[in-house]
PDB file of C-alpha atoms and ligand atoms in Angstrom:
ATOM      1  CA  MET A 235       2.860   5.113 -20.424  1.00  0.00           C
ATOM      2  CA  LYS A 236       3.144   1.721 -22.126  1.00  0.00           C
ATOM      3  CA  ASN A 237       0.345  -0.472 -20.809  1.00  0.00           C
ATOM      4  CA  LYS A 238       0.988   0.162 -17.160  1.00  0.00           C
ATOM      5  CA  GLN A 239      -1.994   1.741 -15.529  1.00  0.00           C
ATOM      6  CA  ASN A 240      -0.817   2.667 -12.046  1.00  0.00           C
ATOM      7  CA  ILE A 241       1.904   4.900 -10.692  1.00  0.00           C
ATOM      8  CA  VAL A 242       3.437   3.469  -7.531  1.00  0.00           C
ATOM      9  CA  LEU A 243       5.463   5.634  -5.175  1.00  0.00           C
ATOM     10  CA  ILE A 244       7.948   3.880  -2.928  1.00  0.00           C
ATOM     11  CA  GLY A 245      10.438   5.300  -0.461  1.00  0.00           C
ATOM     12  CA  PHE A 246      11.329   5.867   3.140  1.00  0.00           C
ATOM     13  CA  MET A 247       8.957   7.438   5.665  1.00  0.00           C
ATOM     14  CA  GLY A 248       9.000  11.202   5.191  1.00  0.00           C
ATOM     15  CA  SER A 249      10.280  11.097   1.623  1.00  0.00           C
ATOM     16  CA  GLY A 250       7.182  12.955   0.393  1.00  0.00           C
ATOM     17  CA  LYS A 251       5.175  10.099  -1.117  1.00  0.00           C
ATOM     18  CA  SER A 252       1.748  11.195   0.120  1.00  0.00           C
ATOM     19  CA  ILE A 253       1.852  14.864  -0.824  1.00  0.00           C
ATOM     20  CA  THR A 254       3.598  14.204  -4.130  1.00  0.00           C
ATOM     21  CA  GLY A 255       1.191  11.353  -4.862  1.00  0.00           C
ATOM     22  CA  LYS A 256      -1.906  13.467  -4.198  1.00  0.00           C
ATOM     23  CA  LEU A 257      -0.695  16.226  -6.494  1.00  0.00           C
ATOM     24  CA  LEU A 258       0.329  13.737  -9.172  1.00  0.00           C
ATOM     25  CA  ALA A 259      -3.046  11.975  -9.041  1.00  0.00           C
ATOM     26  CA  TYR A 260      -4.768  15.321  -9.481  1.00  0.00           C
ATOM     27  CA  ARG A 261      -2.638  16.162 -12.514  1.00  0.00           C
ATOM     28  CA  LEU A 262      -3.231  12.754 -14.131  1.00  0.00           C
ATOM     29  CA  GLY A 263      -6.906  12.519 -13.221  1.00  0.00           C
ATOM     30  CA  TYR A 264      -6.158   9.307 -11.330  1.00  0.00           C
ATOM     31  CA  ASN A 265      -7.374   8.126  -7.926  1.00  0.00           C
ATOM     32  CA  PHE A 266      -4.966   8.609  -5.066  1.00  0.00           C
ATOM     33  CA  ILE A 267      -4.533   5.667  -2.694  1.00  0.00           C
ATOM     34  CA  ASP A 268      -2.311   5.520   0.365  1.00  0.00           C
ATOM     35  CA  THR A 269      -1.668   1.912   1.420  1.00  0.00           C
ATOM     36  CA  ASP A 270      -1.699   2.802   5.136  1.00  0.00           C
ATOM     37  CA  THR A 271      -5.092   4.488   4.788  1.00  0.00           C
ATOM     38  CA  ALA A 272      -6.413   1.499   2.822  1.00  0.00           C
ATOM     39  CA  ILE A 273      -5.159  -0.919   5.516  1.00  0.00           C
ATOM     40  CA  GLU A 274      -6.826   1.143   8.245  1.00  0.00           C
ATOM     41  CA  ARG A 275     -10.086   1.262   6.321  1.00  0.00           C
ATOM     42  CA  GLU A 276     -10.140  -2.434   5.478  1.00  0.00           C
ATOM     43  CA  ASN A 277      -9.343  -3.579   8.985  1.00  0.00           C
ATOM     44  CA  ASN A 278     -11.110  -0.767  10.779  1.00  0.00           C
ATOM     45  CA  ARG A 279      -8.001  -0.268  12.933  1.00  0.00           C
ATOM     46  CA  LYS A 280      -5.236   2.303  13.211  1.00  0.00           C
ATOM     47  CA  ILE A 281      -1.737   1.340  12.037  1.00  0.00           C
ATOM     48  CA  ARG A 282      -0.405   2.183  15.489  1.00  0.00           C
ATOM     49  CA  ASP A 283      -2.912  -0.160  17.107  1.00  0.00           C
ATOM     50  CA  ILE A 284      -1.929  -3.019  14.770  1.00  0.00           C
ATOM     51  CA  PHE A 285       1.786  -2.521  15.550  1.00  0.00           C
ATOM     52  CA  GLN A 286       1.198  -2.225  19.300  1.00  0.00           C
ATOM     53  CA  ASN A 287      -1.183  -5.131  19.742  1.00  0.00           C
ATOM     54  CA  ASP A 288      -0.236  -7.594  17.017  1.00  0.00           C
ATOM     55  CA  GLY A 289       3.286  -6.602  16.039  1.00  0.00           C
ATOM     56  CA  GLU A 290       5.018  -5.694  12.802  1.00  0.00           C
ATOM     57  CA  GLU A 291       4.721  -9.154  11.224  1.00  0.00           C
ATOM     58  CA  THR A 292       0.913  -9.018  11.345  1.00  0.00           C
ATOM     59  CA  PHE A 293       1.003  -5.488   9.948  1.00  0.00           C
ATOM     60  CA  ARG A 294       3.135  -6.712   7.025  1.00  0.00           C
ATOM     61  CA  GLN A 295       0.642  -9.486   6.267  1.00  0.00           C
ATOM     62  CA  LEU A 296      -2.304  -7.093   6.285  1.00  0.00           C
ATOM     63  CA  GLU A 297      -0.263  -4.750   4.090  1.00  0.00           C
ATOM     64  CA  THR A 298       0.365  -7.510   1.535  1.00  0.00           C
ATOM     65  CA  ALA A 299      -3.337  -8.432   1.503  1.00  0.00           C
ATOM     66  CA  THR A 300      -4.299  -4.804   0.847  1.00  0.00           C
ATOM     67  CA  ILE A 301      -1.709  -4.445  -1.905  1.00  0.00           C
ATOM     68  CA  GLU A 302      -2.969  -7.582  -3.600  1.00  0.00           C
ATOM     69  CA  LYS A 303      -6.371  -5.921  -3.988  1.00  0.00           C
ATOM     70  CA  LEU A 304      -5.038  -2.508  -4.982  1.00  0.00           C
ATOM     71  CA  ALA A 305      -2.686  -3.931  -7.613  1.00  0.00           C
ATOM     72  CA  GLN A 306      -5.645  -5.270  -9.568  1.00  0.00           C
ATOM     73  CA  LYS A 307      -7.213  -1.858 -10.103  1.00  0.00           C
ATOM     74  CA  SER A 308      -6.135   0.747 -12.629  1.00  0.00           C
ATOM     75  CA  HIS A 309      -5.609   4.486 -12.974  1.00  0.00           C
ATOM     76  CA  GLN A 310      -4.356   4.961  -9.474  1.00  0.00           C
ATOM     77  CA  VAL A 311      -1.423   6.709  -7.895  1.00  0.00           C
ATOM     78  CA  ILE A 312      -0.494   4.383  -5.040  1.00  0.00           C
ATOM     79  CA  SER A 313       1.594   5.775  -2.215  1.00  0.00           C
ATOM     80  CA  THR A 314       3.099   2.815  -0.381  1.00  0.00           C
ATOM     81  CA  GLY A 315       4.256   2.509   3.232  1.00  0.00           C
ATOM     82  CA  GLY A 316       8.037   2.708   3.593  1.00  0.00           C
ATOM     83  CA  GLY A 317       8.472  -1.043   4.101  1.00  0.00           C
ATOM     84  CA  VAL A 318       6.567  -2.238   1.030  1.00  0.00           C
ATOM     85  CA  ALA A 319       9.527  -1.955  -1.338  1.00  0.00           C
ATOM     86  CA  THR A 320      11.411  -4.580   0.688  1.00  0.00           C
ATOM     87  CA  LYS A 321       8.772  -7.258   0.077  1.00  0.00           C
ATOM     88  CA  GLU A 322       9.341  -8.952  -3.272  1.00  0.00           C
ATOM     89  CA  LYS A 323       5.842 -10.427  -3.376  1.00  0.00           C
ATOM     90  CA  ASP A 324       4.240  -7.001  -2.938  1.00  0.00           C
ATOM     91  CA  MET A 325       6.518  -5.380  -5.502  1.00  0.00           C
ATOM     92  CA  GLN A 326       5.881  -8.095  -8.057  1.00  0.00           C
ATOM     93  CA  MET A 327       2.140  -7.480  -7.800  1.00  0.00           C
ATOM     94  CA  LEU A 328       2.565  -3.721  -8.045  1.00  0.00           C
ATOM     95  CA  ARG A 329       5.045  -3.917 -10.931  1.00  0.00           C
ATOM     96  CA  GLN A 330       2.698  -5.946 -13.129  1.00  0.00           C
ATOM     97  CA  ASN A 331       0.442  -2.993 -13.711  1.00  0.00           C
ATOM     98  CA  GLY A 332       2.524  -0.143 -12.354  1.00  0.00           C
ATOM     99  CA  ILE A 333       5.442   2.151 -12.967  1.00  0.00           C
ATOM    100  CA  ILE A 334       7.561   2.306  -9.842  1.00  0.00           C
ATOM    101  CA  ILE A 335       8.919   5.665  -8.707  1.00  0.00           C
ATOM    102  CA  ALA A 336      11.143   6.045  -5.663  1.00  0.00           C
ATOM    103  CA  LEU A 337      11.387   9.238  -3.663  1.00  0.00           C
ATOM    104  CA  THR A 338      14.564   9.460  -1.617  1.00  0.00           C
ATOM    105  CA  ALA A 339      16.133  11.884   0.849  1.00  0.00           C
ATOM    106  CA  MET A 340      19.148  12.038   3.139  1.00  0.00           C
ATOM    107  CA  PRO A 341      18.682  10.700   6.691  1.00  0.00           C
ATOM    108  CA  GLN A 342      19.013  14.231   8.105  1.00  0.00           C
ATOM    109  CA  THR A 343      16.212  15.442   5.839  1.00  0.00           C
ATOM    110  CA  ILE A 344      13.995  12.537   6.908  1.00  0.00           C
ATOM    111  CA  PHE A 345      14.896  13.263  10.524  1.00  0.00           C
ATOM    112  CA  LYS A 346      13.684  16.863  10.202  1.00  0.00           C
ATOM    113  CA  ARG A 347      10.533  15.927   8.325  1.00  0.00           C
ATOM    114  CA  THR A 348       9.511  13.258  10.800  1.00  0.00           C
ATOM    115  CA  ASN A 349       9.874  15.401  13.889  1.00  0.00           C
ATOM    116  CA  ASN A 350       7.025  14.823  16.384  1.00  0.00           C
ATOM    117  CA  ASP A 351       6.308  11.670  14.540  1.00  0.00           C
ATOM    118  CA  LYS A 352       3.556   9.198  15.317  1.00  0.00           C
ATOM    119  CA  ARG A 353       4.969   6.418  13.113  1.00  0.00           C
ATOM    120  CA  PRO A 354       5.519   3.284  15.219  1.00  0.00           C
ATOM    121  CA  LEU A 355       8.992   2.560  13.824  1.00  0.00           C
ATOM    122  CA  LEU A 356      10.222   6.068  14.662  1.00  0.00           C
ATOM    123  CA  ALA A 357       8.649   6.376  18.092  1.00  0.00           C
ATOM    124  CA  LYS A 358      11.963   6.514  19.970  1.00  0.00           C
ATOM    125  CA  LYS A 359      12.913   7.803  23.386  1.00  0.00           C
ATOM    126  CA  ASN A 360      15.074  10.627  22.081  1.00  0.00           C
ATOM    127  CA  ASN A 361      16.346  12.330  18.921  1.00  0.00           C
ATOM    128  CA  ALA A 362      19.675  10.475  18.880  1.00  0.00           C
ATOM    129  CA  ASP A 363      17.871   7.121  18.875  1.00  0.00           C
ATOM    130  CA  ARG A 364      15.488   8.301  16.186  1.00  0.00           C
ATOM    131  CA  LEU A 365      18.296   9.470  13.911  1.00  0.00           C
ATOM    132  CA  LYS A 366      20.182   6.213  14.469  1.00  0.00           C
ATOM    133  CA  THR A 367      17.080   4.202  13.559  1.00  0.00           C
ATOM    134  CA  ILE A 368      16.572   6.262  10.409  1.00  0.00           C
ATOM    135  CA  ILE A 369      20.201   5.788   9.317  1.00  0.00           C
ATOM    136  CA  GLU A 370      20.196   2.038   9.984  1.00  0.00           C
ATOM    137  CA  LEU A 371      16.808   1.290   8.463  1.00  0.00           C
ATOM    138  CA  MET A 372      17.543   3.424   5.430  1.00  0.00           C
ATOM    139  CA  ALA A 373      20.834   1.629   4.808  1.00  0.00           C
ATOM    140  CA  LYS A 374      18.980  -1.692   4.824  1.00  0.00           C
ATOM    141  CA  ARG A 375      16.271  -0.456   2.495  1.00  0.00           C
ATOM    142  CA  ALA A 376      18.294   1.622   0.038  1.00  0.00           C
ATOM    143  CA  PRO A 377      19.020  -1.346  -2.289  1.00  0.00           C
ATOM    144  CA  PHE A 378      15.280  -2.002  -2.595  1.00  0.00           C
ATOM    145  CA  TYR A 379      14.370   1.610  -3.340  1.00  0.00           C
ATOM    146  CA  LYS A 380      17.071   1.630  -6.040  1.00  0.00           C
ATOM    147  CA  LYS A 381      15.131  -0.944  -8.069  1.00  0.00           C
ATOM    148  CA  ALA A 382      12.557   1.693  -9.079  1.00  0.00           C
ATOM    149  CA  ASP A 383      12.037   2.784 -12.692  1.00  0.00           C
ATOM    150  CA  LEU A 384      12.734   6.379 -11.680  1.00  0.00           C
ATOM    151  CA  ILE A 385      14.427   7.765  -8.569  1.00  0.00           C
ATOM    152  CA  ILE A 386      13.887  11.345  -7.387  1.00  0.00           C
ATOM    153  CA  ARG A 387      15.930  12.969  -4.635  1.00  0.00           C
ATOM    154  CA  THR A 388      13.591  15.186  -2.681  1.00  0.00           C
ATOM    155  CA  ASP A 389      15.984  16.920  -0.269  1.00  0.00           C
ATOM    156  CA  ASP A 390      15.834  20.169  -2.208  1.00  0.00           C
ATOM    157  CA  THR A 391      12.706  19.819  -4.317  1.00  0.00           C
ATOM    158  CA  THR A 392       9.118  20.806  -3.604  1.00  0.00           C
ATOM    159  CA  PRO A 393       6.304  18.271  -4.081  1.00  0.00           C
ATOM    160  CA  LEU A 394       5.219  20.215  -7.177  1.00  0.00           C
ATOM    161  CA  GLN A 395       8.711  19.915  -8.624  1.00  0.00           C
ATOM    162  CA  ASN A 396       8.627  16.174  -7.932  1.00  0.00           C
ATOM    163  CA  VAL A 397       5.364  15.972  -9.860  1.00  0.00           C
ATOM    164  CA  GLU A 398       6.838  17.855 -12.826  1.00  0.00           C
ATOM    165  CA  LEU A 399       9.806  15.457 -12.890  1.00  0.00           C
ATOM    166  CA  ILE A 400       7.490  12.452 -12.817  1.00  0.00           C
ATOM    167  CA  LEU A 401       5.242  13.845 -15.563  1.00  0.00           C
ATOM    168  CA  LYS A 402       8.287  14.523 -17.735  1.00  0.00           C
ATOM    169  CA  TYR A 403       9.484  10.955 -17.218  1.00  0.00           C
ATOM    170  CA  LEU A 404       6.057   9.506 -18.040  1.00  0.00           C
ATOM    171  CA  LYS A 405       5.873  11.563 -21.219  1.00  0.00           C
ATOM    172  CA  GLY A 406       9.254  10.235 -22.241  1.00  0.00           C
ATOM    173  CA  ILE A 407       8.258   6.577 -21.928  1.00  0.00           C
ATOM    174  CA  LYS A 408       4.846   6.902 -23.608  1.00  0.00           C
TER     175      LYS A 408
HETATM  176  C1  S3P B 227       6.497   2.029   7.657  1.00  0.00           C
HETATM  177  C2  S3P B 227       6.080   3.199   7.071  1.00  0.00           C
HETATM  178  C3  S3P B 227       4.768   3.789   7.301  1.00  0.00           C
HETATM  179  C4  S3P B 227       3.763   2.699   7.729  1.00  0.00           C
HETATM  180  C5  S3P B 227       4.293   1.908   8.879  1.00  0.00           C
HETATM  181  C6  S3P B 227       5.628   1.228   8.554  1.00  0.00           C
HETATM  182  C7  S3P B 227       7.866   1.511   7.348  1.00  0.00           C
HETATM  183  O1  S3P B 227       4.297   4.411   6.106  1.00  0.00           O
HETATM  184  O2  S3P B 227       3.473   1.837   6.654  1.00  0.00           O
HETATM  185  O3  S3P B 227       4.427   2.769   9.961  1.00  0.00           O
HETATM  186  O4  S3P B 227       8.131   0.324   7.575  1.00  0.00           O
HETATM  187  O5  S3P B 227       8.690   2.307   6.838  1.00  0.00           O
HETATM  188  P1  S3P B 227       4.927   5.786   5.516  1.00  0.00           P
HETATM  189  O6  S3P B 227       6.156   5.446   4.739  1.00  0.00           O
HETATM  190  O7  S3P B 227       3.830   6.296   4.629  1.00  0.00           O
HETATM  191  O8  S3P B 227       5.187   6.674   6.668  1.00  0.00           O
END
């Protein structure tokens, strides 16, 4: 795996980062870290509470601060929140010691997977609004997700299949 010691999963909400990341960490014997969970632990607050009371900008700053700490550790599979890939500063820190893998899916797939969702950015009045938000936000973010070292489309794969694809890729670049 060259000298890079972390595997970083990026991608839209509902692309399968957490489940794939947990399974991958198990297979590699690495720690699994979810940036949202780390932010909640460090600040002793729920993501939803941060968004509601302080707004997205504050959330993004806390997210960057958490990533700065995580990026310095090794042997981790880091599952990032969907917005991380759009922040160059965060990605630069993660890239220094990490292989970046993007999980992608079609908006309709994301729509189905995020049904009954508690994520602040997808908490919309109705399904039409939610789908519209997914399509628009994904279009904005797609160019950032494309910068990954490896891109996996997860519409028709299981998390275990994603893991196999990632392991095969890592073997190939050893
Ligand atoms: C966000 C994605 C969420 C979380 C926050 C913002 C985003 O993480 O960080 O709600 O901007 O796409 P997941 O991608 O793990 O759902």
